[in-house]
Amino acid sequence: ADPGAGGGTSAYSSQSATGSLTVTSVNDAPTVTNGSTVVLSGTDEDTTSGGTTVSTLLSGASWADVDAGALQGIAITGRTGNGTWQYSTDGVTWTGFGAVTGSNALLLTGTSQVRYVPDGQNGETATFSYRAWDRTSGTASSNGTPSYADPGAGGGTSAYSSQSATGSLTVTSVNDAPVVTTTSSTLSYTENQAATVIDPGLTVGDVDNTNLTGATVTISGNYASGQDVLAFTNQLGITGSWNAGTGALTLTGTASVAAYQSALRSVTYRNLSDDPSLLTRTIRLVSHDGLAASAPATRNIALSAVNDPPSLSDAQFTIPENSVNGFVVGTLAATDPDAADVHTYSITAGNSAGAFTIDAATGVIRVANSGLLDFETTTSYVLTVRVADNGSPSLADSAMVT
């Protein structure tokens, strides 16, 4: 009805009054699109991803908050991946998410960033789940100091959305080289020893290939051509080829990682010399997966010598009757595989009267008593000459000199 001016005889007063009611504000929880996925920029397994701001994550999940001036943030409630998810408030210092769960959520402000550090071995899709957080309760994480809270069911007047979203990042695979690991100790090898397995305990691995295509075993340090030999018996689809000129044994053939481990464990070393070089040999092992070679692995071999006996041949000399004292009858020269050995000569039989003498160092036999050289009395002498070396133990040989 129209009260008009009221008063007088009308049904309405000419005076007016005011009724007043105060509405107090309560917090309204933020919202995101439930089940939405925000895709972060991907990376490869060897490269840390770039940082993505929390505000970008919220925008991608259609964040909303009816409260004027509402602040942005997220509560991270779960994570997956073989690598490490991290956050930062300044893009410089990064801290791991830690053990986040639905009741122990990591709190990050809208300006914070997240990134992923792959494990360097596997391609994968790494994810984390989050809910919106308006920061009306709880404490935001700072660099190096993560802060957690239980968001409960969220919604209503709480600081957390009841809806959750997912951040997802794709890690692409890159080929990883195989790995050969050798025994750290030095292998001992003694002169004249049989062919000896170089490293029965070595291991071969490859995180992203089940097969390898080849391997090389090389005497890379102090190779003695003509002495050192590496050997391999073909097995498990793997064929070996020894190059004596370079000191390299090459294995070829596509076979499993386990097969190559067995093959490399069976490679042997042998030294063919009776006077070997005693310099430490370095054995270098490399495997190949068809795309990349392993870093070289090495094992040293320490050689030790054994003393070899000298050899002295029988000899026959002719001298004039009544040759003067000091006359050279002849020279005996021992042979010895150990070139550095020093030899000592002596007459051990047939010289009881002292007709002859021998130089202990040179093996030169001379007349010592010319009066005993009478053809009519004695037509010949038979001497036994001994040669001994200075090895340990000392070894000797004898010869007959007529």
Short mmCIF file of C-alpha atoms in Angstrom, two decimals:
data_model
loop_
_atom_site.label_atom_id
_atom_site.label_comp_id
_atom_site.label_asym_id
_atom_site.label_seq_id
_atom_site.Cartn_x
_atom_site.Cartn_y
_atom_site.Cartn_z
CA ALA A 1 0.00 0.00 0.00
CA ASP A 2 0.99 3.62 -0.31
CA PRO A 3 1.13 5.07 3.21
CA GLY A 4 1.28 8.57 1.82
CA ALA A 5 2.31 11.28 4.27
CA GLY A 6 0.55 9.50 7.05
CA GLY A 7 -0.78 11.15 10.22
CA GLY A 8 -4.16 12.78 10.64
CA THR A 9 -6.93 10.32 9.96
CA SER A 10 -4.72 7.96 7.87
CA ALA A 11 -3.76 4.43 8.84
CA TYR A 12 -0.05 5.33 8.87
CA SER A 13 2.11 7.38 11.17
CA SER A 14 3.84 10.38 9.81
CA GLN A 15 6.96 9.33 11.80
CA SER A 16 9.43 6.54 10.79
CA ALA A 17 11.94 4.32 12.69
CA THR A 18 14.83 1.98 11.60
CA GLY A 19 15.43 -1.75 12.27
CA SER A 20 19.19 -2.81 12.20
CA LEU A 21 20.88 -6.30 12.01
CA THR A 22 24.62 -6.99 11.90
CA VAL A 23 25.96 -9.87 9.71
CA THR A 24 29.42 -11.04 10.86
CA SER A 25 31.92 -12.48 8.38
CA VAL A 26 33.06 -16.11 8.58
CA ASN A 27 35.81 -17.65 6.48
CA ASP A 28 34.76 -19.49 3.37
CA ALA A 29 37.03 -22.31 2.28
CA PRO A 30 38.77 -21.92 -1.09
CA THR A 31 37.86 -24.24 -3.94
CA VAL A 32 39.60 -26.02 -6.82
CA THR A 33 38.20 -28.33 -9.47
CA ASN A 34 38.16 -31.71 -7.80
CA GLY A 35 40.29 -34.34 -9.58
CA SER A 36 41.88 -31.84 -11.96
CA THR A 37 45.47 -32.40 -13.14
CA VAL A 38 47.94 -29.61 -13.75
CA VAL A 39 50.77 -30.65 -16.08
CA LEU A 40 54.18 -29.20 -15.22
CA SER A 41 56.96 -28.74 -17.76
CA GLY A 42 58.73 -32.08 -18.19
CA THR A 43 62.40 -32.96 -18.02
CA ASP A 44 64.71 -35.90 -18.69
CA GLU A 45 66.02 -38.34 -16.11
CA ASP A 46 69.37 -36.56 -15.78
CA THR A 47 68.05 -33.00 -15.45
CA THR A 48 66.30 -31.23 -12.57
CA SER A 49 63.04 -29.65 -13.70
CA GLY A 50 62.38 -25.92 -13.66
CA GLY A 51 60.41 -24.38 -10.82
CA THR A 52 56.62 -23.93 -11.00
CA THR A 53 54.89 -21.41 -8.73
CA VAL A 54 52.07 -22.45 -6.42
CA SER A 55 49.89 -19.73 -7.96
CA THR A 56 50.29 -21.44 -11.35
CA LEU A 57 49.19 -24.74 -9.81
CA LEU A 58 46.11 -23.08 -8.32
CA SER A 59 45.24 -21.27 -11.53
CA GLY A 60 45.49 -24.52 -13.46
CA ALA A 61 43.04 -26.13 -11.03
CA SER A 62 40.51 -23.25 -11.31
CA TRP A 63 41.11 -21.88 -7.82
CA ALA A 64 38.40 -19.64 -6.37
CA ASP A 65 37.67 -18.01 -3.00
CA VAL A 66 34.59 -15.89 -2.34
CA ASP A 67 36.31 -14.02 0.47
CA ALA A 68 37.67 -10.68 -0.71
CA GLY A 69 41.46 -10.45 -0.42
CA ALA A 70 41.86 -14.18 0.15
CA LEU A 71 45.46 -15.37 0.10
CA GLN A 72 46.69 -18.25 -2.04
CA GLY A 73 48.45 -21.37 -0.87
CA ILE A 74 48.39 -25.14 -1.11
CA ALA A 75 48.58 -28.08 1.25
CA ILE A 76 50.50 -30.98 -0.40
CA THR A 77 49.00 -34.26 0.77
CA GLY A 78 50.87 -36.90 -1.24
CA ARG A 79 53.66 -37.51 -3.77
CA THR A 80 54.95 -40.20 -6.14
CA GLY A 81 58.19 -40.70 -8.09
CA ASN A 82 61.60 -42.32 -7.85
CA GLY A 83 63.28 -38.94 -7.52
CA THR A 84 62.75 -36.05 -5.07
CA TRP A 85 60.09 -33.33 -5.03
CA GLN A 86 61.35 -30.03 -3.59
CA TYR A 87 60.01 -26.56 -2.74
CA SER A 88 61.62 -23.12 -2.47
CA THR A 89 60.44 -19.71 -1.36
CA ASP A 90 63.08 -17.85 -3.37
CA GLY A 91 64.03 -20.16 -6.25
CA VAL A 92 67.56 -20.53 -4.85
CA THR A 93 67.39 -22.72 -1.76
CA TRP A 94 65.46 -25.96 -2.24
CA THR A 95 64.06 -28.33 0.41
CA GLY A 96 62.46 -31.75 0.01
CA PHE A 97 58.72 -32.18 0.57
CA GLY A 98 59.35 -34.70 3.30
CA ALA A 99 56.83 -37.37 4.36
CA VAL A 100 53.57 -35.77 3.24
CA THR A 101 50.21 -37.49 3.84
CA GLY A 102 46.53 -36.57 4.00
CA SER A 103 46.97 -35.72 7.69
CA ASN A 104 50.48 -34.25 7.42
CA ALA A 105 50.28 -31.79 4.53
CA LEU A 106 53.12 -29.47 3.50
CA LEU A 107 51.98 -25.83 3.52
CA LEU A 108 53.26 -23.51 0.77
CA THR A 109 52.38 -19.92 -0.09
CA GLY A 110 51.28 -18.81 -3.55
CA THR A 111 54.71 -17.37 -4.38
CA SER A 112 56.60 -20.54 -3.45
CA GLN A 113 57.86 -22.86 -6.19
CA VAL A 114 58.05 -26.62 -6.62
CA ARG A 115 60.42 -28.71 -8.78
CA TYR A 116 61.41 -32.35 -9.33
CA VAL A 117 64.89 -33.91 -9.14
CA PRO A 118 64.88 -37.22 -11.12
CA ASP A 119 66.88 -40.22 -9.89
CA GLY A 120 69.15 -40.17 -12.96
CA GLN A 121 68.12 -43.70 -13.95
CA ASN A 122 64.46 -43.92 -14.95
CA GLY A 123 61.86 -42.24 -17.09
CA GLU A 124 58.54 -41.90 -15.25
CA THR A 125 55.53 -39.74 -14.46
CA ALA A 126 55.99 -38.12 -11.06
CA THR A 127 53.01 -36.55 -9.27
CA PHE A 128 51.90 -34.82 -6.10
CA SER A 129 48.39 -34.16 -4.76
CA TYR A 130 47.32 -30.88 -3.16
CA ARG A 131 44.42 -28.93 -1.78
CA ALA A 132 43.90 -25.18 -1.78
CA TRP A 133 44.90 -23.34 1.43
CA ASP A 134 43.81 -19.75 2.20
CA ARG A 135 46.35 -19.34 5.02
CA THR A 136 43.75 -18.34 7.65
CA SER A 137 45.27 -21.05 9.86
CA GLY A 138 48.58 -22.91 9.81
CA THR A 139 52.10 -21.64 9.18
CA ALA A 140 53.74 -21.47 5.77
CA SER A 141 56.99 -23.35 5.11
CA SER A 142 60.20 -21.37 4.85
CA ASN A 143 63.47 -22.30 3.15
CA GLY A 144 64.99 -25.27 4.93
CA THR A 145 62.09 -25.47 7.40
CA PRO A 146 59.02 -27.26 6.09
CA SER A 147 55.74 -26.71 7.93
CA TYR A 148 52.94 -29.27 8.09
CA ALA A 149 49.27 -29.36 9.16
CA ASP A 150 46.29 -31.69 9.09
CA PRO A 151 43.77 -30.22 6.62
CA GLY A 152 41.01 -32.54 7.75
CA ALA A 153 38.00 -32.82 5.42
CA GLY A 154 38.26 -29.17 4.39
CA GLY A 155 35.47 -27.01 3.01
CA GLY A 156 32.99 -24.96 5.03
CA THR A 157 34.75 -22.36 7.11
CA SER A 158 38.09 -24.19 7.19
CA ALA A 159 41.30 -22.91 5.59
CA TYR A 160 41.42 -25.84 3.14
CA SER A 161 39.43 -26.84 0.12
CA SER A 162 37.49 -30.06 0.28
CA GLN A 163 38.54 -30.71 -3.32
CA SER A 164 42.00 -31.88 -4.36
CA ALA A 165 44.06 -31.56 -7.54
CA THR A 166 47.22 -33.21 -8.88
CA GLY A 167 50.45 -31.82 -10.23
CA SER A 168 52.00 -34.13 -12.83
CA LEU A 169 55.45 -34.06 -14.47
CA THR A 170 56.78 -36.39 -17.18
CA VAL A 171 60.42 -37.54 -16.95
CA THR A 172 61.75 -38.89 -20.25
CA SER A 173 64.33 -41.67 -20.31
CA VAL A 174 67.88 -41.25 -21.59
CA ASN A 175 70.24 -44.15 -22.11
CA ASP A 176 72.40 -44.96 -19.11
CA ALA A 177 75.80 -46.47 -19.75
CA PRO A 178 76.49 -49.88 -18.24
CA VAL A 179 78.64 -50.09 -15.13
CA VAL A 180 81.57 -52.44 -14.51
CA THR A 181 82.84 -52.70 -10.93
CA THR A 182 86.09 -54.52 -10.24
CA THR A 183 87.64 -55.93 -7.10
CA SER A 184 89.73 -53.22 -5.44
CA SER A 185 92.58 -55.45 -4.31
CA THR A 186 95.61 -56.29 -6.46
CA LEU A 187 95.85 -59.73 -8.06
CA SER A 188 99.13 -61.60 -7.41
CA TYR A 189 100.73 -63.61 -10.21
CA THR A 190 103.93 -65.66 -9.98
CA GLU A 191 106.25 -66.45 -12.88
CA ASN A 192 105.31 -69.70 -14.67
CA GLN A 193 101.88 -69.69 -13.02
CA ALA A 194 99.02 -71.13 -15.09
CA ALA A 195 96.51 -68.84 -16.77
CA THR A 196 94.71 -67.07 -13.90
CA VAL A 197 91.24 -65.48 -13.80
CA ILE A 198 91.71 -61.73 -13.50
CA ASP A 199 88.64 -60.88 -11.43
CA PRO A 200 86.11 -63.58 -10.49
CA GLY A 201 84.26 -61.06 -8.30
CA LEU A 202 83.63 -58.22 -10.77
CA THR A 203 80.05 -57.09 -11.42
CA VAL A 204 78.33 -55.70 -14.50
CA GLY A 205 75.07 -53.76 -14.42
CA ASP A 206 72.84 -51.58 -16.61
CA VAL A 207 69.79 -49.85 -15.18
CA ASP A 208 67.91 -49.54 -18.47
CA ASN A 209 69.16 -52.30 -20.76
CA THR A 210 68.79 -56.05 -20.37
CA ASN A 211 71.40 -56.80 -23.07
CA LEU A 212 74.92 -55.63 -23.85
CA THR A 213 76.66 -55.74 -27.22
CA GLY A 214 80.35 -55.94 -26.35
CA ALA A 215 83.24 -55.44 -23.96
CA THR A 216 86.99 -54.91 -24.06
CA VAL A 217 89.67 -56.08 -21.65
CA THR A 218 92.99 -54.31 -22.19
CA ILE A 219 96.38 -54.45 -20.53
CA SER A 220 96.55 -50.67 -20.40
CA GLY A 221 99.53 -50.34 -18.09
CA ASN A 222 103.01 -51.88 -18.66
CA TYR A 223 101.92 -54.33 -21.35
CA ALA A 224 104.83 -56.62 -22.28
CA SER A 225 104.28 -57.85 -25.83
CA GLY A 226 105.41 -61.42 -26.27
CA GLN A 227 105.00 -62.10 -22.56
CA ASP A 228 101.47 -61.11 -21.55
CA VAL A 229 98.41 -62.96 -22.85
CA LEU A 230 94.70 -62.49 -22.12
CA ALA A 231 92.46 -65.44 -22.94
CA PHE A 232 88.74 -66.12 -23.14
CA THR A 233 86.67 -69.18 -24.01
CA ASN A 234 83.68 -68.33 -26.22
CA GLN A 235 80.44 -68.71 -24.29
CA LEU A 236 76.81 -67.60 -23.97
CA GLY A 237 76.75 -66.07 -27.46
CA ILE A 238 79.88 -64.02 -26.78
CA THR A 239 83.03 -64.35 -28.91
CA GLY A 240 86.51 -63.21 -27.90
CA SER A 241 89.40 -61.95 -30.06
CA TRP A 242 92.93 -61.32 -28.70
CA ASN A 243 95.17 -58.71 -30.33
CA ALA A 244 98.76 -59.30 -29.22
CA GLY A 245 99.87 -56.08 -30.88
CA THR A 246 97.70 -53.85 -28.71
CA GLY A 247 97.22 -56.06 -25.66
CA ALA A 248 93.44 -55.94 -26.06
CA LEU A 249 90.87 -58.72 -25.81
CA THR A 250 87.60 -57.79 -27.56
CA LEU A 251 84.32 -59.51 -26.72
CA THR A 252 81.41 -59.22 -29.16
CA GLY A 253 77.86 -60.53 -29.43
CA THR A 254 74.50 -59.40 -28.10
CA ALA A 255 73.88 -61.16 -24.80
CA SER A 256 72.33 -60.47 -21.41
CA VAL A 257 74.00 -58.35 -18.78
CA ALA A 258 74.38 -61.49 -16.66
CA ALA A 259 76.07 -63.29 -19.57
CA TYR A 260 78.62 -60.50 -19.96
CA GLN A 261 79.27 -60.54 -16.24
CA SER A 262 80.02 -64.27 -16.45
CA ALA A 263 82.16 -63.76 -19.54
CA LEU A 264 84.28 -60.99 -18.02
CA ARG A 265 84.68 -63.00 -14.82
CA SER A 266 86.22 -65.82 -16.88
CA VAL A 267 88.94 -63.78 -18.68
CA THR A 268 92.42 -65.00 -17.73
CA TYR A 269 95.93 -63.54 -17.63
CA ARG A 270 99.13 -65.46 -18.27
CA ASN A 271 102.78 -64.51 -18.65
CA LEU A 272 104.84 -66.73 -20.96
CA SER A 273 108.32 -65.54 -20.01
CA ASP A 274 110.92 -67.18 -17.75
CA ASP A 275 112.26 -63.69 -17.12
CA PRO A 276 109.11 -61.54 -16.97
CA SER A 277 108.95 -57.81 -16.56
CA LEU A 278 107.93 -57.25 -12.94
CA LEU A 279 106.16 -53.94 -13.55
CA THR A 280 102.59 -53.96 -12.26
CA ARG A 281 100.10 -54.61 -15.05
CA THR A 282 96.89 -52.57 -15.16
CA ILE A 283 93.87 -54.36 -16.63
CA ARG A 284 91.19 -52.04 -18.03
CA LEU A 285 87.62 -53.33 -18.54
CA VAL A 286 84.85 -51.57 -20.48
CA SER A 287 81.39 -52.83 -21.47
CA HIS A 288 79.04 -51.42 -24.14
CA ASP A 289 75.26 -51.44 -24.52
CA GLY A 290 75.23 -50.43 -28.17
CA LEU A 291 74.75 -46.74 -27.39
CA ALA A 292 77.16 -45.95 -24.59
CA ALA A 293 80.30 -47.42 -23.07
CA SER A 294 80.85 -47.86 -19.36
CA ALA A 295 83.44 -45.85 -17.51
CA PRO A 296 86.68 -47.88 -17.43
CA ALA A 297 87.14 -50.16 -14.44
CA THR A 298 90.60 -51.43 -13.58
CA ARG A 299 92.38 -54.12 -11.61
CA ASN A 300 96.13 -54.35 -11.08
CA ILE A 301 98.25 -57.48 -11.33
CA ALA A 302 101.48 -57.66 -9.33
CA LEU A 303 104.07 -60.05 -10.80
CA SER A 304 106.74 -61.87 -8.86
CA ALA A 305 109.67 -63.84 -10.29
CA VAL A 306 110.98 -67.32 -9.49
CA ASN A 307 114.63 -68.23 -9.91
CA ASP A 308 115.43 -70.33 -13.01
CA PRO A 309 118.56 -72.52 -13.04
CA PRO A 310 121.49 -71.66 -15.29
CA SER A 311 122.52 -74.12 -17.97
CA LEU A 312 126.09 -75.16 -18.82
CA SER A 313 127.00 -77.31 -21.84
CA ASP A 314 129.79 -79.85 -22.04
CA ALA A 315 132.90 -78.61 -23.86
CA GLN A 316 136.11 -79.97 -25.36
CA PHE A 317 139.33 -78.00 -25.72
CA THR A 318 142.82 -78.86 -27.12
CA ILE A 319 146.03 -77.22 -25.87
CA PRO A 320 149.75 -77.74 -26.66
CA GLU A 321 151.81 -79.93 -24.36
CA ASN A 322 153.69 -77.96 -21.70
CA SER A 323 151.55 -74.81 -22.23
CA VAL A 324 152.73 -72.06 -19.93
CA ASN A 325 150.93 -71.08 -16.76
CA GLY A 326 148.11 -68.66 -17.51
CA PHE A 327 147.53 -70.08 -20.96
CA VAL A 328 143.80 -69.84 -21.79
CA VAL A 329 142.33 -73.28 -22.28
CA GLY A 330 138.84 -72.04 -23.13
CA THR A 331 135.80 -70.27 -21.77
CA LEU A 332 132.56 -71.70 -20.46
CA ALA A 333 129.49 -69.45 -20.67
CA ALA A 334 126.30 -70.40 -18.91
CA THR A 335 122.88 -69.46 -20.25
CA ASP A 336 120.13 -68.34 -17.88
CA PRO A 337 116.50 -67.23 -18.50
CA ASP A 338 116.99 -64.71 -15.69
CA ALA A 339 119.11 -62.18 -17.50
CA ALA A 340 120.03 -60.26 -14.36
CA ASP A 341 121.49 -63.25 -12.52
CA VAL A 342 125.21 -63.26 -11.64
CA HIS A 343 127.06 -66.59 -12.12
CA THR A 344 129.93 -68.17 -10.22
CA TYR A 345 132.09 -70.90 -11.81
CA SER A 346 134.15 -73.57 -10.05
CA ILE A 347 135.98 -76.82 -10.90
CA THR A 348 134.54 -79.52 -8.69
CA ALA A 349 136.20 -82.68 -9.99
CA GLY A 350 139.07 -83.89 -12.19
CA ASN A 351 141.57 -81.26 -11.06
CA SER A 352 142.96 -82.78 -7.88
CA ALA A 353 146.55 -82.06 -8.91
CA GLY A 354 145.71 -78.42 -9.67
CA ALA A 355 146.71 -78.40 -13.32
CA PHE A 356 143.98 -75.87 -14.13
CA THR A 357 142.16 -72.92 -12.63
CA ILE A 358 138.89 -71.22 -13.56
CA ASP A 359 137.91 -67.57 -13.19
CA ALA A 360 134.88 -67.66 -10.89
CA ALA A 361 133.29 -64.64 -12.54
CA THR A 362 134.03 -65.20 -16.24
CA GLY A 363 134.31 -68.99 -16.64
CA VAL A 364 137.73 -68.70 -18.30
CA ILE A 365 139.87 -71.88 -17.75
CA ARG A 366 143.64 -71.37 -17.64
CA VAL A 367 146.72 -73.53 -17.13
CA ALA A 368 147.77 -73.36 -13.47
CA ASN A 369 150.66 -75.88 -13.42
CA SER A 370 152.31 -76.40 -16.82
CA GLY A 371 154.55 -79.12 -15.39
CA LEU A 372 151.57 -81.45 -15.24
CA LEU A 373 150.86 -81.13 -18.97
CA ASP A 374 152.94 -84.07 -20.26
CA PHE A 375 151.31 -85.79 -23.22
CA GLU A 376 153.33 -88.98 -22.68
CA THR A 377 152.03 -89.24 -19.12
CA THR A 378 148.49 -87.85 -19.43
CA THR A 379 146.83 -87.41 -22.79
CA SER A 380 143.67 -85.73 -21.50
CA TYR A 381 141.91 -84.34 -18.47
CA VAL A 382 138.21 -84.55 -17.71
CA LEU A 383 137.04 -81.67 -15.50
CA THR A 384 133.66 -81.18 -13.89
CA VAL A 385 132.72 -77.49 -13.89
CA ARG A 386 129.86 -76.14 -11.82
CA VAL A 387 128.02 -72.84 -12.35
CA ALA A 388 125.75 -71.38 -9.68
CA ASP A 389 123.52 -68.29 -9.84
CA ASN A 390 122.80 -65.70 -7.17
CA GLY A 391 119.04 -66.27 -7.19
CA SER A 392 116.94 -67.20 -4.20
CA PRO A 393 117.32 -70.07 -3.79
CA SER A 394 120.62 -70.39 -5.61
CA LEU A 395 120.47 -72.93 -8.47
CA ALA A 396 123.32 -74.62 -10.32
CA ASP A 397 124.31 -76.80 -13.25
CA SER A 398 127.44 -78.81 -14.10
CA ALA A 399 129.24 -79.72 -17.34
CA MET A 400 132.08 -82.02 -18.38
CA VAL A 401 135.11 -80.34 -19.92
CA THR A 402 137.59 -82.54 -21.75
#
